[in-house]
Tab-separated table of C-alpha atoms and ligand atoms in Angstrom:
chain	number	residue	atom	x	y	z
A	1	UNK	CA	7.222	-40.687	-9.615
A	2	UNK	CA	10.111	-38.382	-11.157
A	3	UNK	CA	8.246	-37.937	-13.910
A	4	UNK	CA	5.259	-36.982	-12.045
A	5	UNK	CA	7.020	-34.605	-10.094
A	6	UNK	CA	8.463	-32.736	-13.289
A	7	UNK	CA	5.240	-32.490	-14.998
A	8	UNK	CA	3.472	-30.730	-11.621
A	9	UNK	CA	6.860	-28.229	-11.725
A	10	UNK	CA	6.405	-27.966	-16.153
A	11	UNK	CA	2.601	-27.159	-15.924
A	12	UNK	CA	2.478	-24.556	-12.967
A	13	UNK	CA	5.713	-23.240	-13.785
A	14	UNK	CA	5.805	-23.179	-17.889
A	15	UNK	CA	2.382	-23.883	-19.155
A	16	UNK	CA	0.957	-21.402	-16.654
A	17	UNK	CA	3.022	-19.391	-15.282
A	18	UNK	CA	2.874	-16.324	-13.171
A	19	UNK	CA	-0.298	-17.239	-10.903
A	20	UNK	CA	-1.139	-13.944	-8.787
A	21	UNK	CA	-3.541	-14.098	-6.840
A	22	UNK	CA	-7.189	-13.379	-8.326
A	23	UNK	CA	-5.805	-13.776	-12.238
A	24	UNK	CA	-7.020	-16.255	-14.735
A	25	UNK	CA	-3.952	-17.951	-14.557
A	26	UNK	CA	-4.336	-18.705	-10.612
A	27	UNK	CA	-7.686	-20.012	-11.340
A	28	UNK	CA	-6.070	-22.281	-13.777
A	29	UNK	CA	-3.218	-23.298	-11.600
A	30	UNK	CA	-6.410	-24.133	-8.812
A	31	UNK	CA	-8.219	-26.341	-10.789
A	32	UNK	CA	-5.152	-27.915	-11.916
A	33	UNK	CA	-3.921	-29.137	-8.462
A	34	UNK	CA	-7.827	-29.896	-7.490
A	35	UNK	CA	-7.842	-32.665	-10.331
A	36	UNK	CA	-4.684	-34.204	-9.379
A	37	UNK	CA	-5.497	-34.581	-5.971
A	38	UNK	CA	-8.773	-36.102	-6.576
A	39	UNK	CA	-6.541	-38.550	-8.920
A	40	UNK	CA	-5.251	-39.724	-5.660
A	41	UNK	CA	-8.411	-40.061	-4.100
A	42	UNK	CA	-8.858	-37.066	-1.517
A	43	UNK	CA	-11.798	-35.591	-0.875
A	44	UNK	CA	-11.169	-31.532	-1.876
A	45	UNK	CA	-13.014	-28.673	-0.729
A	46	UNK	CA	-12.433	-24.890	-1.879
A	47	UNK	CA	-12.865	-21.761	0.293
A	48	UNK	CA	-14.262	-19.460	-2.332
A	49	UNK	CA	-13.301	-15.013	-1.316
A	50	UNK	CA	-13.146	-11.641	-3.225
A	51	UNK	CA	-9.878	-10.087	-4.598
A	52	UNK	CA	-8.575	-8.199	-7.037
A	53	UNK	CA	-7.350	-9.118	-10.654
A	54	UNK	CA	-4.888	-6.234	-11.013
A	55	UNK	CA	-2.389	-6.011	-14.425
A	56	UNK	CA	-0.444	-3.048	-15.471
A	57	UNK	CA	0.875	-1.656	-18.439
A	58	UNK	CA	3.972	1.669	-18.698
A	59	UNK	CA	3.918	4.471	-16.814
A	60	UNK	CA	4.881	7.639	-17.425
A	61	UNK	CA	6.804	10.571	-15.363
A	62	UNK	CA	7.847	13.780	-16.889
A	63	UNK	CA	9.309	16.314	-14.984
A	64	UNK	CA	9.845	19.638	-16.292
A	65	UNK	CA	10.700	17.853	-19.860
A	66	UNK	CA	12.551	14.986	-18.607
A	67	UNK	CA	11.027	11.670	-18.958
A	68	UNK	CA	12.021	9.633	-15.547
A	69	UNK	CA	11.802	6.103	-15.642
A	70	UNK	CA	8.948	4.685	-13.062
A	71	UNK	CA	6.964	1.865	-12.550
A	72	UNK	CA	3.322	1.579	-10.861
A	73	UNK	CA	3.390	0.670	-7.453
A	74	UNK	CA	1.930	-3.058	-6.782
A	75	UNK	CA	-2.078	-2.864	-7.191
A	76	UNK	CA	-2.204	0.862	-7.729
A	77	UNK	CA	-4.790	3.269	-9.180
A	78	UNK	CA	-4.486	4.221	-12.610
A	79	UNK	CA	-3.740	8.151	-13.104
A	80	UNK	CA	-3.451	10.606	-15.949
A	81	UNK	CA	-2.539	13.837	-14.157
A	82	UNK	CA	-0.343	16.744	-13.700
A	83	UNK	CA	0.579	18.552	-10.591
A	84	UNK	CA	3.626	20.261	-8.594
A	85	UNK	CA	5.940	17.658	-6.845
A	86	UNK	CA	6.563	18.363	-3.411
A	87	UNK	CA	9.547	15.871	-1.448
A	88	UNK	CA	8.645	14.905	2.021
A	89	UNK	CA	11.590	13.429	4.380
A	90	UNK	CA	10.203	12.312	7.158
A	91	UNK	CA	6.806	12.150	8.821
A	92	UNK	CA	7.043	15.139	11.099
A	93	UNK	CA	7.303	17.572	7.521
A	94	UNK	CA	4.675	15.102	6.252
A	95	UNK	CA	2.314	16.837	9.096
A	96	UNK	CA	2.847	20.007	8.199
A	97	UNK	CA	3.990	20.774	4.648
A	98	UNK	CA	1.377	22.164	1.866
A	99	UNK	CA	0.965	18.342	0.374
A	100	UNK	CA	-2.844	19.471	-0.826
A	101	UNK	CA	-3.299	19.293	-4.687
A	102	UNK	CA	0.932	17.961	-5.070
A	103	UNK	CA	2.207	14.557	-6.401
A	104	UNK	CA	4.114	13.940	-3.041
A	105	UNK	CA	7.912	12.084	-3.302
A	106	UNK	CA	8.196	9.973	0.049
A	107	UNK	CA	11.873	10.108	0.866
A	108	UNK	CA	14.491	9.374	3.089
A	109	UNK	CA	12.854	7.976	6.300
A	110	UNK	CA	9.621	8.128	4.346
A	111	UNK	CA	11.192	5.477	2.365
A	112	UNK	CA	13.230	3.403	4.245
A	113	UNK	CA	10.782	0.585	4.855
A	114	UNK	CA	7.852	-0.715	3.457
A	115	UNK	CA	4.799	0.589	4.710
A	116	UNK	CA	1.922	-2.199	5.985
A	117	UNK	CA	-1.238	-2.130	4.220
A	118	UNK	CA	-4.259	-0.777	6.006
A	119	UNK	CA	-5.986	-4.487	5.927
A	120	UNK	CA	-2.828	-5.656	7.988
A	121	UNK	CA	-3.936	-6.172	11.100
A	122	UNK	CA	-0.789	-8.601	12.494
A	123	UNK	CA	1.811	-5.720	12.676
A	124	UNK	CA	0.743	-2.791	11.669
A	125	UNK	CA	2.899	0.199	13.403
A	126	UNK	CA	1.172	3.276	14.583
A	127	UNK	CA	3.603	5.519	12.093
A	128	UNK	CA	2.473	3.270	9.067
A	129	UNK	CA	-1.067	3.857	9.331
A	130	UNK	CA	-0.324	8.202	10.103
A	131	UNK	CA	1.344	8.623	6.861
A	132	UNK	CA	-1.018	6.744	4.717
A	133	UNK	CA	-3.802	8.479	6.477
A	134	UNK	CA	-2.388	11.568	5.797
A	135	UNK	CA	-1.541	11.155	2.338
A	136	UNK	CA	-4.830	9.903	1.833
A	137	UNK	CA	-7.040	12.124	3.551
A	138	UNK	CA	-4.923	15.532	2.571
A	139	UNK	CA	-5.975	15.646	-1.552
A	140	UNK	CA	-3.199	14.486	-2.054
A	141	UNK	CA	-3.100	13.982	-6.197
A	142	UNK	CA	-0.740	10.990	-6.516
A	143	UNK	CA	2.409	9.352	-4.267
A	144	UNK	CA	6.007	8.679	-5.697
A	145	UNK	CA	8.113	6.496	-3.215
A	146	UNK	CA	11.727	6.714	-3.546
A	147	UNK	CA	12.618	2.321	-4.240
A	148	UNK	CA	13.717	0.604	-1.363
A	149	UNK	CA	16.667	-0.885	-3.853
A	150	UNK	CA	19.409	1.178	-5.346
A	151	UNK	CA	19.485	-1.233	-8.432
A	152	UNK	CA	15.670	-2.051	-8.788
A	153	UNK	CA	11.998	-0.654	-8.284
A	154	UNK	CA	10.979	-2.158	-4.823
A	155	UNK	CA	7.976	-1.235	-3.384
A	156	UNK	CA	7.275	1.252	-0.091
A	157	UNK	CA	3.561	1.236	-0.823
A	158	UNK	CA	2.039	-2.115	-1.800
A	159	UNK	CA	-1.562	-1.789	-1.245
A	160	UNK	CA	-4.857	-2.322	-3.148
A	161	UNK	CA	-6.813	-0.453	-0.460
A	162	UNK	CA	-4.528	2.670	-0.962
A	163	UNK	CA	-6.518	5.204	-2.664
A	164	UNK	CA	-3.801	7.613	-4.212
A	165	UNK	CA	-1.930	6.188	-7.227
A	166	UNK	CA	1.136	5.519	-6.555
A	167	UNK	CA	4.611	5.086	-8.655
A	168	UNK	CA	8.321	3.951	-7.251
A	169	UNK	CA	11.262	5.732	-8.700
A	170	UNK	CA	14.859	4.816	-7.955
A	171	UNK	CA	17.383	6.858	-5.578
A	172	UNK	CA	19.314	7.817	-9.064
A	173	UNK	CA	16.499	9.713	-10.394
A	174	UNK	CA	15.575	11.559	-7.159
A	175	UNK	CA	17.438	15.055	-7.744
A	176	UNK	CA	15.514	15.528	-10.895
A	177	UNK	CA	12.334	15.822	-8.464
A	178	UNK	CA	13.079	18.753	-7.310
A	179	UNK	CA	10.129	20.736	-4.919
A	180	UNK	CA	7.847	22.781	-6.925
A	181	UNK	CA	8.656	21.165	-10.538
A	182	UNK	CA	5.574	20.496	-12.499
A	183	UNK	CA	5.177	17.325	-13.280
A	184	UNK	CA	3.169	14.857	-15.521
A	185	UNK	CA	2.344	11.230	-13.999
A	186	UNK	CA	0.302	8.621	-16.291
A	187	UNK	CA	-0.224	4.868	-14.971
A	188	UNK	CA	-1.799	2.220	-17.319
A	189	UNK	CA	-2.920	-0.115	-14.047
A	190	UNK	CA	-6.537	-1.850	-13.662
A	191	UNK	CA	-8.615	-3.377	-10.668
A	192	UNK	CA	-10.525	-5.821	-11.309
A	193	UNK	CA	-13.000	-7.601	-8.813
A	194	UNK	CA	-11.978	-11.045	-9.231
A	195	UNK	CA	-12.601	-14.716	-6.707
A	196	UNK	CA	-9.707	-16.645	-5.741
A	197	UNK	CA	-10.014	-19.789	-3.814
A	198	UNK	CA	-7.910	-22.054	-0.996
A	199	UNK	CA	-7.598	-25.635	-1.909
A	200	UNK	CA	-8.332	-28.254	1.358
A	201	UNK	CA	-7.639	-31.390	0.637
A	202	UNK	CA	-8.284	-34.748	3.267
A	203	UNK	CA	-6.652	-37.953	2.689
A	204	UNK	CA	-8.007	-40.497	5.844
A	205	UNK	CA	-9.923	-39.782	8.671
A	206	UNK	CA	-9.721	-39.248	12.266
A	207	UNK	CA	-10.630	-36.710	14.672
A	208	UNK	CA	-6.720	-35.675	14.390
A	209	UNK	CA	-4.932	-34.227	11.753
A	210	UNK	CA	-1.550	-33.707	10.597
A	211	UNK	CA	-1.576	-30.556	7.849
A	212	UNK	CA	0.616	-30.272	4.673
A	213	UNK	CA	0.220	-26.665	3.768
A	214	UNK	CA	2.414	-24.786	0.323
A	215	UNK	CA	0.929	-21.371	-1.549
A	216	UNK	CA	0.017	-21.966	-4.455
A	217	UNK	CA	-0.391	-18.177	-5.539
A	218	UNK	CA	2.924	-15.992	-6.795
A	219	UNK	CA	3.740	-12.410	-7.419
A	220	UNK	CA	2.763	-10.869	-10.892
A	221	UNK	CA	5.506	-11.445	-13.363
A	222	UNK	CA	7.766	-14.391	-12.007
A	223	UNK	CA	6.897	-18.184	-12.966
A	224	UNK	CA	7.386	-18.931	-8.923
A	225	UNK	CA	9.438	-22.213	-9.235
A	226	UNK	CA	10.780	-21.929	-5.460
A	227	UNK	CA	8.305	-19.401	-4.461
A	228	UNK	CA	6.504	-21.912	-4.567
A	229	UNK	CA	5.768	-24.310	-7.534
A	230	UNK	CA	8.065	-26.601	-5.562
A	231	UNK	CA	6.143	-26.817	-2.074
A	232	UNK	CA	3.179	-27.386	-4.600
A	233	UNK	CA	4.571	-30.274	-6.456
A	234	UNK	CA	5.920	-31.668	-2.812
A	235	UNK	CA	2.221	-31.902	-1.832
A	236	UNK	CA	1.246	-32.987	-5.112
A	237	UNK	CA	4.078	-36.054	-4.790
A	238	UNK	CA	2.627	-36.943	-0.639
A	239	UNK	CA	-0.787	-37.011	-1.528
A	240	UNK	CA	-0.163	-39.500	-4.481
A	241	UNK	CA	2.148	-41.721	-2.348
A	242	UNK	CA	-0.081	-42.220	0.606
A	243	UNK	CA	-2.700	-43.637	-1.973
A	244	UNK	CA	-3.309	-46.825	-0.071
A	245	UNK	CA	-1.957	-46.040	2.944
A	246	UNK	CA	-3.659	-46.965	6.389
A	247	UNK	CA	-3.321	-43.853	9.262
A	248	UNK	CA	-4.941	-43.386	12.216
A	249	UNK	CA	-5.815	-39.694	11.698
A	250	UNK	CA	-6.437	-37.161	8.929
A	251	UNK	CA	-3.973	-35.661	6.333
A	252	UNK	CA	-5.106	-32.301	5.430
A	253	UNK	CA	-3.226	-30.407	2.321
A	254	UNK	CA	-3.803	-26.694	1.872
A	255	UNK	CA	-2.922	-25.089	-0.622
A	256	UNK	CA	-3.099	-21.287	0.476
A	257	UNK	CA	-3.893	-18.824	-1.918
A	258	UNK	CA	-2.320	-14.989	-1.194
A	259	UNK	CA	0.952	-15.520	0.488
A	260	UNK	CA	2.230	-13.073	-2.616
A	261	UNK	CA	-1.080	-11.046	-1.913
A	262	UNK	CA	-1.371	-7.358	-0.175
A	263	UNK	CA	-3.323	-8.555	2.410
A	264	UNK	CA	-3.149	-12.202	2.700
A	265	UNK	CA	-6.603	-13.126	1.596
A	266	UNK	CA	-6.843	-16.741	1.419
A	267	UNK	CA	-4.238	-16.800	5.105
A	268	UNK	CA	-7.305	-14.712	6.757
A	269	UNK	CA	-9.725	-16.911	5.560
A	270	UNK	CA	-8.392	-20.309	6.688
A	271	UNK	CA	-7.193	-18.610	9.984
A	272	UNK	CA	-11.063	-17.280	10.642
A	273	UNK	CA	-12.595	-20.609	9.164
A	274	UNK	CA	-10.091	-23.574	9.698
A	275	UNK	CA	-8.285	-22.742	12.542
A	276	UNK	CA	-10.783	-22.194	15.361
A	277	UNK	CA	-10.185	-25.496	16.495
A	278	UNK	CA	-6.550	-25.939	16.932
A	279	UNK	CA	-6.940	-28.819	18.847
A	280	UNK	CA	-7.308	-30.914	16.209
A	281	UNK	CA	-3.801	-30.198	14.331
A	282	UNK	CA	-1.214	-32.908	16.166
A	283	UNK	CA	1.060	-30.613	14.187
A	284	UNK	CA	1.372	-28.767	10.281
A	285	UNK	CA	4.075	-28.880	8.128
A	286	UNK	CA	4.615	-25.844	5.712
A	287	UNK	CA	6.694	-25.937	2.491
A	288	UNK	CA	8.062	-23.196	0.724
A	289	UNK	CA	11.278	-22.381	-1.472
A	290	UNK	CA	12.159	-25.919	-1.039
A	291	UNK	CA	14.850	-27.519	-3.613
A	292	UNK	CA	17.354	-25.218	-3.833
A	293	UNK	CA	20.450	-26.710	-6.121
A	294	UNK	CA	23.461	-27.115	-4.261
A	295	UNK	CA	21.376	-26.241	-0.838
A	296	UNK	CA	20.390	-28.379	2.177
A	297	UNK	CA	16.945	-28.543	2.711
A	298	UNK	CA	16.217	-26.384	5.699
A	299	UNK	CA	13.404	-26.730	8.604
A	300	UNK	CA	12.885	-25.107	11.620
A	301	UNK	CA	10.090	-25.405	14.679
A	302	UNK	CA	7.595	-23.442	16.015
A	303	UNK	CA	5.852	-24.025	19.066
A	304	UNK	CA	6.583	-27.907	18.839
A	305	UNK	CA	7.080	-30.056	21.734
A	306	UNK	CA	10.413	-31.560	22.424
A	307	UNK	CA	9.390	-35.403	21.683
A	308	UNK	CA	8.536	-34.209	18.391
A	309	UNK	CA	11.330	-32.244	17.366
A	310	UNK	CA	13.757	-35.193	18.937
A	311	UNK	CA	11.653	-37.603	16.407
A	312	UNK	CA	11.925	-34.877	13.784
A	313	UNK	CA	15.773	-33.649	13.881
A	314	UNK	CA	16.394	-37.734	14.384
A	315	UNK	CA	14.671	-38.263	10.754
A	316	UNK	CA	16.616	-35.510	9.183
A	317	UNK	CA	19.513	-36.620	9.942
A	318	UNK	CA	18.579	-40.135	8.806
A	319	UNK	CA	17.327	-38.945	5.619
A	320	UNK	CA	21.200	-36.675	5.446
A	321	UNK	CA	21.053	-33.112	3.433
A	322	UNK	CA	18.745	-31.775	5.876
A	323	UNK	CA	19.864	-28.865	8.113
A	324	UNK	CA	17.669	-27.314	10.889
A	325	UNK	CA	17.891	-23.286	10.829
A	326	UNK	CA	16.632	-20.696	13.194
A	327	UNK	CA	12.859	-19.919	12.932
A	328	UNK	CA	11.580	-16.928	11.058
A	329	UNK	CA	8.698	-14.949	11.752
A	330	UNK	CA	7.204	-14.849	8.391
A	331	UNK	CA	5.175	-16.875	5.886
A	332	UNK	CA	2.414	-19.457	6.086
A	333	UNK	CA	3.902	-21.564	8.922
A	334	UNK	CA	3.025	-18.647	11.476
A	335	UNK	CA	-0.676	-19.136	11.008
A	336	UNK	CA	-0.195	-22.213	12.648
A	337	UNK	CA	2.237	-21.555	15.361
A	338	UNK	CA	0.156	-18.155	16.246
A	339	UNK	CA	-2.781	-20.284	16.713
A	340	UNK	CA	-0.857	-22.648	19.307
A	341	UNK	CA	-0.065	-25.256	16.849
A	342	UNK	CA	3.229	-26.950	16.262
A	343	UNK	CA	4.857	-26.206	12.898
A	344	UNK	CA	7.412	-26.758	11.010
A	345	UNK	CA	8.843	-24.552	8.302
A	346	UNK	CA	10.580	-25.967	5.431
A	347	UNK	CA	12.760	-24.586	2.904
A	348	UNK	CA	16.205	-24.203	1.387
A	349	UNK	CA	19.757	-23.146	2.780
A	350	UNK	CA	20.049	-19.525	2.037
A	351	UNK	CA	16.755	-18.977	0.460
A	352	UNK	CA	17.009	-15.389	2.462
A	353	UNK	CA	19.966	-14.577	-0.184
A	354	UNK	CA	17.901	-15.095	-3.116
A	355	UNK	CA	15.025	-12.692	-1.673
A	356	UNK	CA	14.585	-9.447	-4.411
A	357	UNK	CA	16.725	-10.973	-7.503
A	358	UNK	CA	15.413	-14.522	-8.019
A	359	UNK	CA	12.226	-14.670	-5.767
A	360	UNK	CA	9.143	-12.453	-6.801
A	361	UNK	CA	10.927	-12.352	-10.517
A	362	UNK	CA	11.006	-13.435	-13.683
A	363	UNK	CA	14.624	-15.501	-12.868
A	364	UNK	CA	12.576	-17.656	-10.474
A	365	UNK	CA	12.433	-20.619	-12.860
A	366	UNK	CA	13.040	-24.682	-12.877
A	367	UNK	CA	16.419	-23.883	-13.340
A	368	UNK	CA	16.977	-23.838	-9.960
A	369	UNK	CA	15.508	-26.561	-8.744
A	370	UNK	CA	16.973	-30.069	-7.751
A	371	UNK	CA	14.209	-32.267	-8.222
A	372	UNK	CA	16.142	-34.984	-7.111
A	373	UNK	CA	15.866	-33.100	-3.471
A	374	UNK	CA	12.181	-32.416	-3.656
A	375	UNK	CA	11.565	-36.445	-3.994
A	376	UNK	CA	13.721	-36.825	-0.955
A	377	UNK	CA	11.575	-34.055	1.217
A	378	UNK	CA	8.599	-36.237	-0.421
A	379	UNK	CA	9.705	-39.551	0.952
A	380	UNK	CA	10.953	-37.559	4.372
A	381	UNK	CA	7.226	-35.802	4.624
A	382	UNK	CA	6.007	-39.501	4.543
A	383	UNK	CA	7.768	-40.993	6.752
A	384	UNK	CA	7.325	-38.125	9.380
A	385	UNK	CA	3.643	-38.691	8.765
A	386	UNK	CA	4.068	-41.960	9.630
A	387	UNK	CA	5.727	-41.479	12.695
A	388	UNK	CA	3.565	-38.579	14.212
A	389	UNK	CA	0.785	-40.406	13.801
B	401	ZN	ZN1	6.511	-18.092	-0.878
């Protein structure tokens, strides 16, 4: 089994590598985890939807003869263009000021969070949508956003429906872009339609189902050990133990594909396909940034009744090195708990802390990984499986 469980982590973590989303490489990394699980005898099914293959090369800024560094925002146009900057603080100037025909700098409150795509239809505040209506409906030539990070490029805009280009520059850089400088911006970016694909996976049957769900996708640029070639390999590890196994209702994996995605493709898909009949799910169990070195394996509930998280929190502490934390309101799990479902959410200890400098980069290797701890969470998955059902 160990070595089973480091050859899942080696191949989707070494041999393929950064799997965005509608790339080659997630394609690879699909049909990869379809053939194991038919190894163990599952019956797999894909949901098939459009995306975007998007890759990037340098960009370039130079402002009145300095060269500033930059880097394309996530799934921007390409641009090769000149213009007068004009810096924007907040979204009542944004209404007003002369932005026609200018490569506007979003700063200050402009850039203080990041702004929802348009396809987000969850959370989407009223004040997100204004200012990327207005910069895209005022001829506008191009967007700079002042990074969310003092130390690195984050993101404000992360869109592939925007439809200005758009580059991130860090606070350091911002008095060079002074109001009425010309300026030349060039980004090396492509869109490319592209398919992408969920993996569903059943092992048993039943009208009732428990779910195992993990992403299998990652951002551009980072081999995704925790985030999440580890939830991946989890699933991987269940589906080949319960090989045999006698249960009284269904084991669905899914293995989601856009969690690192603008907008969530392969979420909206099993949410508008899979989860119209909520009834079914006795409860799902969602893995992500699970095996943290040094770190207690972490769960928390969602909409689960109190028998169940008894039988749960009673396993944990059976199992030891488990800790329960308090919910979150983001990633996979909540398209289960939204739909009425119980869920549970499991990760590491202080996975929050490595948010921005090991998750979504290219330090997000096997390194930090116990496997040791992911065969436990296998062997804990099983026996909860066991019990629930
Ligand atoms: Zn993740």
């Amino acid at each position: 089994m160990k070595k089973r469980m480091e050859a899942y982590l080696r191949v989707l973590c070494e041999e393929i590598g950064a799997r965005p989303t509608g790339s080659e490489a997630n394609r690879t990394a699909v049909e990869y985890v379809c053939e194991e699980l038919k190894r163990s005898g599952l019956r797999i099914s894909k949901q098939e939807f459009d995306c975007m293959d998007w890759s990037k090369e340098e960009g370039t800024l130079t402002v009145e003869k300095h060269k500033i560094p930059i880097a394309p925002a996530p799934y921007s146009l390409p641009c090769d263009l000149q213009g007068e900057l004009i810096c924007v603080h907040s979204l009542e100037e944004l209404r007003t000021a002369p932005i026609s025909g200018k490569i506007v700098v979003l700063c200050d409150a402009l850039a203080s969070e990041p702004l929802m795509p348009k396809s987000f239809i969850f959370w989407n505040p009223d004040e997100h949508k204004e200012i990327i209506s207005l910069l895209e409906n005022s001829g506008v030539k191009a967007v700079l956003t002042v990074s969310l990070s003092k130390e690195c490029l984050l993101p404000v805009i992360e869109d592939g429906d925007f439809t200005v280009p758009c580059a991130m520059v860090l606070p350091e850089h911002v008095p060079l872009l002074c109001t009425g400088s010309l300026a030349s911006l060039t980004l090396n970016t492509v869109r490319r339609p592209a398919k992408a694909a969920n993996i569903l996976a059943a092992y048993g049957s039943g009208k009732q189902k428990i779910c195992l769900s993990a992403h299998i996708d990652t951002q551009p640029g980072t081999p995704g050990a925790l985030d999440n070639a580890s939830g991946v390999a989890v699933l991987l590890a269940v589906a080949a133990k319960l090989s045999g196994r006698e249960l009284p209702c269904q084991i669905e994996f899914v293995l989601f594909n856009g969690e690192d995605y603008y907008s969530t493709p392969g979420e909206m898909l099993y949410l508008n396909t899979s989860l119209t009949h909520p009834d079914e799910y006795l409860c799902a169990f969602n893995i992500d940034g699970a095996g943290v070195k040094g770190k207690h394996t972490a769960y928390s509930f969602y909409e689960c009744p109190q028998n169940l998280m008894e039988s749960l929190t009673d396993l944990a502490l059976k199992t030891g090195d488990f800790e329960q934390i308090e919910p979150w309101p983001q990633g996979d799990h909540t398209l289960f708990s939204f739909s009425g479902i119980p869920a549970i959410a499991i990760t590491s200890e202080g996975i929050f802390e490595l948010t921005d400098h090991v998750l979504h980069t290219e330090s997000d290797t096997l390194e930090w990984i116990d496997r040791e701890k992911l065969e436990v969470l296998v062997d804990f998955l099983l026996d909860a499986i066991c019990k629930i059902a």
